[in-house]
Tab-separated table of C-alpha atoms in Angstrom:
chain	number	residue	atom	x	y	z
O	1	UNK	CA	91.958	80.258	62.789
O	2	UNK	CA	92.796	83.931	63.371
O	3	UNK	CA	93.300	84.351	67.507
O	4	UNK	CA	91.878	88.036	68.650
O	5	UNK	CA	91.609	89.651	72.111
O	6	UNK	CA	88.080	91.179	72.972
O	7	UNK	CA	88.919	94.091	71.283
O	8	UNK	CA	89.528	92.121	67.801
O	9	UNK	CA	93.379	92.869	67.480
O	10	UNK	CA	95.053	89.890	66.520
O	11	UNK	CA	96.840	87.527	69.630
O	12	UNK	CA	100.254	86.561	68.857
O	13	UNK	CA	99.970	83.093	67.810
O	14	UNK	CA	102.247	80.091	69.073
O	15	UNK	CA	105.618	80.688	67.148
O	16	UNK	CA	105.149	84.685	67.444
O	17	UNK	CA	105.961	84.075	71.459
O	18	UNK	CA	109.564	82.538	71.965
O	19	UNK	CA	109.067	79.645	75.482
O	20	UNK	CA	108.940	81.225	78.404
O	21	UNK	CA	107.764	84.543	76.868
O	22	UNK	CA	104.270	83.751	77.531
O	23	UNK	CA	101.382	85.974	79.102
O	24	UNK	CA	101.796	84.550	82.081
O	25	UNK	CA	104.939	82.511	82.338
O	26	UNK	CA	106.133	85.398	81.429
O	27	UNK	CA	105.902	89.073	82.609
O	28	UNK	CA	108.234	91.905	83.292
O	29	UNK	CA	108.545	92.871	86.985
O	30	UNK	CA	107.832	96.668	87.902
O	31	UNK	CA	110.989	98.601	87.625
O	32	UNK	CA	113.458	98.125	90.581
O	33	UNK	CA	115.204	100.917	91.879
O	34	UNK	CA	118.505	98.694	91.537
O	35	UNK	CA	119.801	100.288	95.334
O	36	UNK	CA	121.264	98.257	98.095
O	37	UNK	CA	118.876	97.748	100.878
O	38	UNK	CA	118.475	100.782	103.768
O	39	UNK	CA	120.620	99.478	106.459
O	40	UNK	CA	117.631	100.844	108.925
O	41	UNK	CA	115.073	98.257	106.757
O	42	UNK	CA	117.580	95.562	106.852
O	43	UNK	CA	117.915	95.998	110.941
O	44	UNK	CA	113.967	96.250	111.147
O	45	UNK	CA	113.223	92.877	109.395
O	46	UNK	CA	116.746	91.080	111.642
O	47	UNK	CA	115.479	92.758	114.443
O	48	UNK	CA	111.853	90.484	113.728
O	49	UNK	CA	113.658	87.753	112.206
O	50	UNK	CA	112.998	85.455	115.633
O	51	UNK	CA	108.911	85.677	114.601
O	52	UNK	CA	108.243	82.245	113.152
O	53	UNK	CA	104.684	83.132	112.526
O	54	UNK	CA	102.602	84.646	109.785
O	55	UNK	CA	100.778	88.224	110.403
O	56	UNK	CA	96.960	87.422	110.684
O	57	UNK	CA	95.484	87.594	107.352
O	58	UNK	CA	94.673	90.812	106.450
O	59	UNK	CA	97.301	92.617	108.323
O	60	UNK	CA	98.063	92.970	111.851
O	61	UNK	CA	97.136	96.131	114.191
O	62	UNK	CA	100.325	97.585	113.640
O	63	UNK	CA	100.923	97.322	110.067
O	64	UNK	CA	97.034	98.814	109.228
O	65	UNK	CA	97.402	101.614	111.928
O	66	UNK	CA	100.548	102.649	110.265
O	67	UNK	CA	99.193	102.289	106.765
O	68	UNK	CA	96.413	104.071	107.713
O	69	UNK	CA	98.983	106.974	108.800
O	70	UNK	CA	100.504	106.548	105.557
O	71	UNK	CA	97.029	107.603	103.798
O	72	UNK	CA	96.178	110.102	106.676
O	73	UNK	CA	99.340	112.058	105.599
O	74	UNK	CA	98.075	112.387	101.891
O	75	UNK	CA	94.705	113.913	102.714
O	76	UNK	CA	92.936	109.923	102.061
O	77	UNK	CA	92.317	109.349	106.025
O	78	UNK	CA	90.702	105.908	106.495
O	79	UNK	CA	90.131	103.879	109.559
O	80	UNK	CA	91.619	100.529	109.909
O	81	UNK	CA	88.029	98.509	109.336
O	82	UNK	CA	89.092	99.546	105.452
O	83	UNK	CA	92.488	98.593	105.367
O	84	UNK	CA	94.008	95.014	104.327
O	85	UNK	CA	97.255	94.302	103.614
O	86	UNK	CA	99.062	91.405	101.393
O	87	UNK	CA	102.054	89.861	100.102
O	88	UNK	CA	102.374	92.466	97.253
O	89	UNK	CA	99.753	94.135	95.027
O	90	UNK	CA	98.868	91.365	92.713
O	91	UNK	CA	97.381	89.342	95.589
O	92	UNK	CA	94.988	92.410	96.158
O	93	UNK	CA	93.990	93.172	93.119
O	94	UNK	CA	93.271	89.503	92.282
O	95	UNK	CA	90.861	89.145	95.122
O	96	UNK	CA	89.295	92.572	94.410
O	97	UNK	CA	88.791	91.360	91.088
O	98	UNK	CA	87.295	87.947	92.467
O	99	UNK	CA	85.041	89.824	94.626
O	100	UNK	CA	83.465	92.403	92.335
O	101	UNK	CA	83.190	89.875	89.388
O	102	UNK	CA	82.136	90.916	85.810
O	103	UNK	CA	84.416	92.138	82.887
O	104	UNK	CA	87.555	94.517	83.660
O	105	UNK	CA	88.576	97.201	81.666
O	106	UNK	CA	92.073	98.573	81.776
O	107	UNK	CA	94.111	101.525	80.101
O	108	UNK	CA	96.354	100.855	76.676
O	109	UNK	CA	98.947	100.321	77.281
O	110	UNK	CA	98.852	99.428	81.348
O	111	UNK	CA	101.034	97.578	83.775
O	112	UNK	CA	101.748	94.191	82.916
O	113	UNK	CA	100.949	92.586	85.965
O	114	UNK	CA	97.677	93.451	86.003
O	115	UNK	CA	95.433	91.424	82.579
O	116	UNK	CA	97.085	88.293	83.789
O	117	UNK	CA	95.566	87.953	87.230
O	118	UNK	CA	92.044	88.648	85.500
O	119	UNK	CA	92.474	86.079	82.734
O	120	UNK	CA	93.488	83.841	85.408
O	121	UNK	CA	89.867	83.656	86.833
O	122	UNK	CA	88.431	83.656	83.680
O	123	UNK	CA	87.008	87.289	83.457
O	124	UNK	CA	87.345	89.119	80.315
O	125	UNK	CA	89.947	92.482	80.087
O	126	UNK	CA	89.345	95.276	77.793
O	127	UNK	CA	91.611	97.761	77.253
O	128	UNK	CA	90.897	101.374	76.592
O	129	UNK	CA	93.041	104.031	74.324
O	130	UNK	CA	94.465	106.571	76.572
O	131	UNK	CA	95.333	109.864	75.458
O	132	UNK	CA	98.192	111.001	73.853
O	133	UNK	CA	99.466	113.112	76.800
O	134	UNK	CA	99.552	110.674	79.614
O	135	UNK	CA	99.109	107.213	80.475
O	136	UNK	CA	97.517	105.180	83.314
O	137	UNK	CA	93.840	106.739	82.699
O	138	UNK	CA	91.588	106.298	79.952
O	139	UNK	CA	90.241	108.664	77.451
O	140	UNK	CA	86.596	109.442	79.120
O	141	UNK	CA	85.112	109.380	75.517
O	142	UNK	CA	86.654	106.217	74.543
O	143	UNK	CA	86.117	104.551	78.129
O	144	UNK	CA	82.122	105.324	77.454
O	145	UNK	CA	81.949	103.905	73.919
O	146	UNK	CA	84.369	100.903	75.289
O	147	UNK	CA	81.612	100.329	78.167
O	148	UNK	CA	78.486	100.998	75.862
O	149	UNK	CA	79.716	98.312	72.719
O	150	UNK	CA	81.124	95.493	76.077
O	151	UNK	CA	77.448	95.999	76.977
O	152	UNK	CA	75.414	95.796	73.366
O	153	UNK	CA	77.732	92.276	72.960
O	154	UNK	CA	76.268	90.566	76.097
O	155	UNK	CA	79.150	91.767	78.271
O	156	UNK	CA	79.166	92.833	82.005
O	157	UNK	CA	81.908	95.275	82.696
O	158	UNK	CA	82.227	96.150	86.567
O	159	UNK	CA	85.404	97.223	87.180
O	160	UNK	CA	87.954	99.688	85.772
O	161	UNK	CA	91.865	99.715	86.957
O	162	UNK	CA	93.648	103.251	86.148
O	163	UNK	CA	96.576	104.394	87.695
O	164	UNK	CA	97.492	107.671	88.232
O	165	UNK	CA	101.521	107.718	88.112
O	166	UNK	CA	101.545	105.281	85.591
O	167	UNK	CA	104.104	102.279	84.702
O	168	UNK	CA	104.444	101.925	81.656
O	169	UNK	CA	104.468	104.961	80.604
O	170	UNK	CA	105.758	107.214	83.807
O	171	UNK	CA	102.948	109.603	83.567
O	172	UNK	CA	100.957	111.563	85.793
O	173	UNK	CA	97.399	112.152	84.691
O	174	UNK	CA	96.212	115.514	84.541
O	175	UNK	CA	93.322	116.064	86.916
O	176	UNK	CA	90.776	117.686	84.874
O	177	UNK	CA	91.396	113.965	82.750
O	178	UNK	CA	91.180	112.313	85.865
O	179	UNK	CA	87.933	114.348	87.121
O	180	UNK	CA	86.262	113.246	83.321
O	181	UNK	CA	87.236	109.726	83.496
O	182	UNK	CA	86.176	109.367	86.861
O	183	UNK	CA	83.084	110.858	86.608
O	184	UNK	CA	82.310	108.873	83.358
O	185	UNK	CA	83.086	105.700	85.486
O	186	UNK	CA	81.182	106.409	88.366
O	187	UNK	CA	78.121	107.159	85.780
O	188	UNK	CA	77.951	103.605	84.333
O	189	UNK	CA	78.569	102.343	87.764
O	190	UNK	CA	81.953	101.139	87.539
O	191	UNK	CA	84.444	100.149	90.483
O	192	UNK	CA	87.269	101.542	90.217
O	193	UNK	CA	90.903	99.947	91.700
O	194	UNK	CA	93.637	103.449	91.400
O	195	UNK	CA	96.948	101.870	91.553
O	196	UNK	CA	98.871	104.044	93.671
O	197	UNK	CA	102.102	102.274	93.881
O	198	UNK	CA	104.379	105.215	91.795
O	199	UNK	CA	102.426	107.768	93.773
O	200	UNK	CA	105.511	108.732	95.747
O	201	UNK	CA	107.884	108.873	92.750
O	202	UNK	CA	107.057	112.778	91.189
O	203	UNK	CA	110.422	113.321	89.362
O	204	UNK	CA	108.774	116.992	90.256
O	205	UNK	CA	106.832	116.574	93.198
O	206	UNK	CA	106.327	121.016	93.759
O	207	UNK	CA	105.239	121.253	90.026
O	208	UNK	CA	103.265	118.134	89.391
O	209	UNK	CA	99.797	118.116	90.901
O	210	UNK	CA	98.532	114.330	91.541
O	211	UNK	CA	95.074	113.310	93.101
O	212	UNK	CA	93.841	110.001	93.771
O	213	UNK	CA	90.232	108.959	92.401
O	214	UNK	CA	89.778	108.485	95.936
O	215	UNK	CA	89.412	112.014	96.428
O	216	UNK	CA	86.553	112.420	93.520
O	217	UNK	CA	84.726	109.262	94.395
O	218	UNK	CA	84.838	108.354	97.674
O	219	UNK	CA	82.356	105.724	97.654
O	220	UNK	CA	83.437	103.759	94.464
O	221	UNK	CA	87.469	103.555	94.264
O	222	UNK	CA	89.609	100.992	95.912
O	223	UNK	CA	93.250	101.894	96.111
O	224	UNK	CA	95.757	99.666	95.879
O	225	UNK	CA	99.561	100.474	96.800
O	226	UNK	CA	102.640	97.938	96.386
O	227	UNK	CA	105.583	98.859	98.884
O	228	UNK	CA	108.165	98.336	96.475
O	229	UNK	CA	107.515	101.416	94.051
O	230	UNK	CA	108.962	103.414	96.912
O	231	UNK	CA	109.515	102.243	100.613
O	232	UNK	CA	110.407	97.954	100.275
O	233	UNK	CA	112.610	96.146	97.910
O	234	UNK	CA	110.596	94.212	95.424
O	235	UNK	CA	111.655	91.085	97.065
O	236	UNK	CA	109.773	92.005	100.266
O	237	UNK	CA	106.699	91.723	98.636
O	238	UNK	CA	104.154	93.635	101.015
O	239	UNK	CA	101.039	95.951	99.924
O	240	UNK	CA	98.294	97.631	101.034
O	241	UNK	CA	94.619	98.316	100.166
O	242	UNK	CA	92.153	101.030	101.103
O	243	UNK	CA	88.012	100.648	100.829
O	244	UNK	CA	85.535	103.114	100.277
O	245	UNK	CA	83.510	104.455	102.604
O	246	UNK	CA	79.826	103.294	103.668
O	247	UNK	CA	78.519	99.941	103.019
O	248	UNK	CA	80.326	99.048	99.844
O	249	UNK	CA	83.721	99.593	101.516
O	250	UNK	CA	82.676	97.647	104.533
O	251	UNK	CA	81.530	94.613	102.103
O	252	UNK	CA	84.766	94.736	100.107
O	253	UNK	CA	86.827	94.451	102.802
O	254	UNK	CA	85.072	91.308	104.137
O	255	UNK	CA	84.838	89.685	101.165
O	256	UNK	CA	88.627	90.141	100.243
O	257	UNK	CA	89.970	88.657	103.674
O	258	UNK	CA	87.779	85.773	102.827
O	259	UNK	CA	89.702	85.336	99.198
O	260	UNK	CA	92.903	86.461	100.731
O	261	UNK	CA	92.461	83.815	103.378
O	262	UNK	CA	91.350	80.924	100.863
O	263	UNK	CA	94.670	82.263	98.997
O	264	UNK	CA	96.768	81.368	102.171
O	265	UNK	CA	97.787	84.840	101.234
O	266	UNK	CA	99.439	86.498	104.729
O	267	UNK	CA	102.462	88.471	104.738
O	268	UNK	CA	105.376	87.046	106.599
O	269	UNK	CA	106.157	88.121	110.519
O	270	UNK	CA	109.080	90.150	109.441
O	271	UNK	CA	108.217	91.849	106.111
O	272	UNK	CA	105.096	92.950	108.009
O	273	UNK	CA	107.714	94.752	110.853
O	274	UNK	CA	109.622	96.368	108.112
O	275	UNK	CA	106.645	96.917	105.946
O	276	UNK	CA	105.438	98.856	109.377
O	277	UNK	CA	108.371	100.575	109.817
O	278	UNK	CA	108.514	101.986	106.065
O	279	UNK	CA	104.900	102.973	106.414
O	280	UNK	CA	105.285	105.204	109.401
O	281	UNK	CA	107.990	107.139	107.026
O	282	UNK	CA	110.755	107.704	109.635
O	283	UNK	CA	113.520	109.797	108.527
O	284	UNK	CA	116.143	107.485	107.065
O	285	UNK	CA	113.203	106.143	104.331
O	286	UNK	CA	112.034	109.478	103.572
O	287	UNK	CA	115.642	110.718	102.982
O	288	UNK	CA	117.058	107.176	101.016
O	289	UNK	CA	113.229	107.673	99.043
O	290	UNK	CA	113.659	111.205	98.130
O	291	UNK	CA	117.459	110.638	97.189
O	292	UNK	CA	116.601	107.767	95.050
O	293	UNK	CA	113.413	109.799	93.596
O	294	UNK	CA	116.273	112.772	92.513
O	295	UNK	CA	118.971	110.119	91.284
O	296	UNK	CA	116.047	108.000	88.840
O	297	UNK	CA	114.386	111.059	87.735
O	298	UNK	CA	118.350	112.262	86.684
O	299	UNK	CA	118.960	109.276	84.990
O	300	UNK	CA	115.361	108.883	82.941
O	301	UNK	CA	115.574	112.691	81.726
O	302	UNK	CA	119.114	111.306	80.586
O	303	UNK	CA	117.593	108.460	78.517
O	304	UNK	CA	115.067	110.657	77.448
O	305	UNK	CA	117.385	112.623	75.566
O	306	UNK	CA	119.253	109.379	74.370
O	307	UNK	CA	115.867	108.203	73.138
O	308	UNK	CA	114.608	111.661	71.111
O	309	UNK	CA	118.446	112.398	69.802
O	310	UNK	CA	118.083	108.949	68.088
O	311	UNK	CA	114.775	109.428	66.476
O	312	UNK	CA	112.399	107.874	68.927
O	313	UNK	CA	108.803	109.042	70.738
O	314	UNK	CA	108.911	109.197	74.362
O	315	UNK	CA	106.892	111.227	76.688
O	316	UNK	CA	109.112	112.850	79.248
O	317	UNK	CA	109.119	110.736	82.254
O	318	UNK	CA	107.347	112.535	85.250
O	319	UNK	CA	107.750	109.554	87.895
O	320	UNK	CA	108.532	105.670	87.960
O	321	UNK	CA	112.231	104.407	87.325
O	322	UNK	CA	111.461	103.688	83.746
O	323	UNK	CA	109.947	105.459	80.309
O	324	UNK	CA	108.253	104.294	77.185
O	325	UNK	CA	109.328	104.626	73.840
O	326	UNK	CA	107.657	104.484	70.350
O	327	UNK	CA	110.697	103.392	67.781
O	328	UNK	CA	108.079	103.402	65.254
O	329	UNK	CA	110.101	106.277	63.553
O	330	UNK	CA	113.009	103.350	63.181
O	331	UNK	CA	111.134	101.104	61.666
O	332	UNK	CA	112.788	100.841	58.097
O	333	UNK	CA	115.951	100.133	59.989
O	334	UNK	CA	114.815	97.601	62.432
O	335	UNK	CA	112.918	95.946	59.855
O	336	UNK	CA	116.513	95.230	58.204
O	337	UNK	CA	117.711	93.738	61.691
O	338	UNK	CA	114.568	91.374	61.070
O	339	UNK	CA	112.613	93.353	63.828
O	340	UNK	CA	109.226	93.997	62.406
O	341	UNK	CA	107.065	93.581	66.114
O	342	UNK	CA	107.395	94.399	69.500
O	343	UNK	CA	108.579	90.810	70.521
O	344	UNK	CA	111.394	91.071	67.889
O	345	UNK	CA	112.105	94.588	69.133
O	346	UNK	CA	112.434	93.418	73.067
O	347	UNK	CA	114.780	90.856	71.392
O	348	UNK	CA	116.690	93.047	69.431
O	349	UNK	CA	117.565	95.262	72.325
O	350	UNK	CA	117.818	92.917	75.266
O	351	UNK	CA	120.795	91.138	73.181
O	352	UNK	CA	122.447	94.544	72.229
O	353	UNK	CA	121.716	96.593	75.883
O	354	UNK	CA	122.068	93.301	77.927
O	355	UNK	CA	119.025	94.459	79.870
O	356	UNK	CA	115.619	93.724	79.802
O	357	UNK	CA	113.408	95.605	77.350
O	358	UNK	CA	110.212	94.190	77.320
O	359	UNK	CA	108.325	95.483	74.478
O	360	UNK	CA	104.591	96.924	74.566
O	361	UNK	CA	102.816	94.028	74.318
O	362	UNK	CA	103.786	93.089	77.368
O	363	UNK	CA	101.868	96.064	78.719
O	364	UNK	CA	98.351	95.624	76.060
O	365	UNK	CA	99.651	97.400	73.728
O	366	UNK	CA	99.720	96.339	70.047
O	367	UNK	CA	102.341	93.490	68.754
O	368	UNK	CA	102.709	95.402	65.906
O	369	UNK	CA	103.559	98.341	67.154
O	370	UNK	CA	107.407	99.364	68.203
O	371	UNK	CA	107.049	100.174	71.816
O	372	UNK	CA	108.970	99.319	74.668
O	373	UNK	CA	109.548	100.419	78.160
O	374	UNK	CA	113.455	101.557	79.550
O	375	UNK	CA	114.295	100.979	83.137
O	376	UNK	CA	116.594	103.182	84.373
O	377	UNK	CA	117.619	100.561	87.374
O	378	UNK	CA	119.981	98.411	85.398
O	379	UNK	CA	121.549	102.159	84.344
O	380	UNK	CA	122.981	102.544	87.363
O	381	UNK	CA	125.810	99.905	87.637
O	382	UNK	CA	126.428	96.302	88.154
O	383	UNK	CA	127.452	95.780	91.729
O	384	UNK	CA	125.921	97.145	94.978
O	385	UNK	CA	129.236	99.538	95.388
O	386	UNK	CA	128.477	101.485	91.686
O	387	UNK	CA	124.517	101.799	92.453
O	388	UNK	CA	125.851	103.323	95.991
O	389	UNK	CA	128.074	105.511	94.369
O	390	UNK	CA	125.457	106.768	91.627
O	391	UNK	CA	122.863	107.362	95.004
O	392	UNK	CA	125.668	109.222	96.772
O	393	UNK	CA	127.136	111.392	93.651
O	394	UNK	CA	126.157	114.869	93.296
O	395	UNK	CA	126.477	114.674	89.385
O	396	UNK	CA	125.739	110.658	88.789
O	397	UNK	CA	125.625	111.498	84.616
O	398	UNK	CA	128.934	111.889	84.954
O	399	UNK	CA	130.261	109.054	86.857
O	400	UNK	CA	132.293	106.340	84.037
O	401	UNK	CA	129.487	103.175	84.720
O	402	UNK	CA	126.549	105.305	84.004
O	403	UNK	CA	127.896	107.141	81.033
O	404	UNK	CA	129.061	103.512	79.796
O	405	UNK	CA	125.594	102.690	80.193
O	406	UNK	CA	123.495	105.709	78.183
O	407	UNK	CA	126.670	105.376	75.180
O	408	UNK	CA	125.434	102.308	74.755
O	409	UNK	CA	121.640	102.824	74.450
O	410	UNK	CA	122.594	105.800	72.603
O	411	UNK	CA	124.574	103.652	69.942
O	412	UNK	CA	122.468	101.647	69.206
O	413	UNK	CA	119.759	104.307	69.143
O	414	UNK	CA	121.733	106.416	66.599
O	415	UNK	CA	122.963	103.449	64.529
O	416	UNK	CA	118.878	102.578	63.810
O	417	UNK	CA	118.364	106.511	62.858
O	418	UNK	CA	121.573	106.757	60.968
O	419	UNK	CA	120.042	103.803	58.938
O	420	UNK	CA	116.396	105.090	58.578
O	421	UNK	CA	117.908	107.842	57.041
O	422	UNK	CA	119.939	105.889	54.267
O	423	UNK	CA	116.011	104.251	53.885
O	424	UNK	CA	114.532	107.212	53.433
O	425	UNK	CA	113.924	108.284	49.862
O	426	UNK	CA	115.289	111.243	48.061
O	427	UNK	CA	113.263	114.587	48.557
């Protein structure tokens, strides 16, 4: 029998997925920076190392008066009765999702974290075309008609999860999108959870103008932000959620610290320190976070390039560590390498680059289509030492590691187009 998703598009079927490439088993972590550790972090967390003891679920005082700071500082003030805090992102948005209950509907493509954790309670996920400038918000029109046929079908769609710096596809939404979708939301009387976690990573921060749903509906959007898209290392997992305002927010909150709590989910003594410390944005994090900002946003413009010189699609990358690129141009030639899907294609490339490419599907997108998503972390060097060097270099391009690094993506780039060509026919 033919497998399908909600939206009808075929599932890939048991021998499509190699072991351990499943859904869940499997799933590409948000891009890492690839930087050694802020020695002020690292003295936070050994300067709490002695606490034994787990911070109270929820967050303590400390941790939400400094997230609440955090929020303060980017016009979302919030007091600390609509504030929670977790062991990373995923834990939040699963018990948001537990707690609102119904059908979710997401972006195509979307982060991949995010499907899983719904599946996982048994709710359905729909995804939603975006359009073709940016990522991370869905097309109003499409979001209505997505909501309207959920509904005729016996469906119960509640919430919506948009981001609005977006991984995959390191996008910022336009507001006047942002405004439509919002405002289409809100009128079929959606939640909506913003994913703010690449908020703080505007390759152009003066010339790129980014607003929260938060700001537009008040009383309806949850945000969600994961430390580790720009103030932890990913393997300090610590997040932080804000509630709306009025009796839904007050609700919400409950609600989650009673799945949180069933969850055993608390965030340990010392990651809750550091997670405090990054939070009140003291000097040495703002300056390592905008010098890391500057370095990635070098480095993806670089593989941008790379990616359109060798006959690819990419949007140019306005924040994240990563980009995503259609190869569907390529096609003739990585059909001849025996890549004719997006698994194939993160195969093809993870052997040649000897980094991960996980291909769109990872993200919702179509198996048959020839997407994938670039990190620019793993561009950077292999050892603590080159990553330090690329952080500290005024012209990083140029140092030997990284230009090692985009001759190789380019090579195999240009190899593919040089071979499309010889496929394509005479004119």
């Amino acid at each position: 029998m033919r497998r399908t998703d909600p939206e009808g598009h075929a599932r890939p079927g048991p021998h499509t997925l190699p072991e351990g490439h499943g859904p869940v088993r499997y799933g590409p972590a948000p891009p890492d920076d690839g930087l050694p550790v802020l020695p002020e972090l690292s003295a936070a967390l050994a300067a709490a190392a002695g606490r034994g003891g787990e911070e109270p679920v929820g967050g303590g005082a400390t941790l939400i008066d400094a997230a609440c700071g955090y929020w303060e500082r980017r016009g979302l003030a919030v007091t600390g009765d609509r504030v929670a805090a977790g062991p990373g992102a995923p834990a939040l948005l699963l018990a948001l999702t537990a707690v609102l209950g119904g059908d979710v509907l997401v972006p195509r493509p979307c982060a991949a974290w995010w499907a899983p954790y719904a599946r996982l309670l048994g709710r359905p996920v729909f995804h939603v075309p975006t359009p073709a400038e940016s990522g991370g918000v869905p097309d109003p029109y499409a979001l209505l008609e997505t909501v309207r046929r959920v509904r005729d079908e016996g469906g119960d769609p509640r919430l919506l999860v948009l981001s609005i710096a977006d991984d995959p596809t390191a996008t910022v939404a336009p507001p006047e999108l942002l405004h439509e979708t919002v405002e289409a939301a809100g009128g079929e009387g959606l939640h909506l959870v913003s994913d703010e976690t690449w908020r703080d990573t505007l390759h152009a921060p003066r010339a790129t103008m980014l607003l929260s749903p938060a700001e537009m509906l008040p009383e309806r959007v949850s945000v969600v932000t994961d430390l580790a898209g720009a103030l932890l290392p990913a393997g300090w997992p610590a997040a932080v959620a804000r509630f709306p305002q009025g009796d839904t927010g007050t609700a919400l909150h409950a609600r989650v610290l009673d799945v949180l709590t069933a969850m055993g989910a608390r965030l340990a003594g010392p990651v809750a320190v550091a997670a405090g410390y990054a939070l009140d944005e003291p000097e040495p994090v703002v300056v390592r976070r905008e010098a890391a900002v500057r370095l990635h946003a070098r480095v993806a413009a670089a593989v941008h390039g790379v990616v359109v010189a060798g006959g690819g699609l990419v949007r140019p990358p306005q924040a994240g560590r990563h980009l995503y690129a259609d190869l569907e141009p390529l096609r003739a030639a990585l059909g001849a390498q025996g890549v004719g899907d997006a698994q194939e294609l993160e195969d093809f490339l993870g052997a040649r680059l000897g980094m991960p490419a996980p291909g769109g599907h990872r993200f919702g997108d179509d198996l048959a289509a020839l997407r994938v998503r670039f990190a620019t972390g793993p561009l950077l060097g292999r050892t603590d030492e080159e990553r330090l060097e690329c952080l500290m270099s005024p012209a990083p391009l140029e140092l030997p590691h990284v230009q090692r690094a985009l001759m190789s993506l380019g090579s195999v780039l240009d190899g593919l187009r040089d071979d499309a060509r010889r496929w394509e026919p005479p004119r």
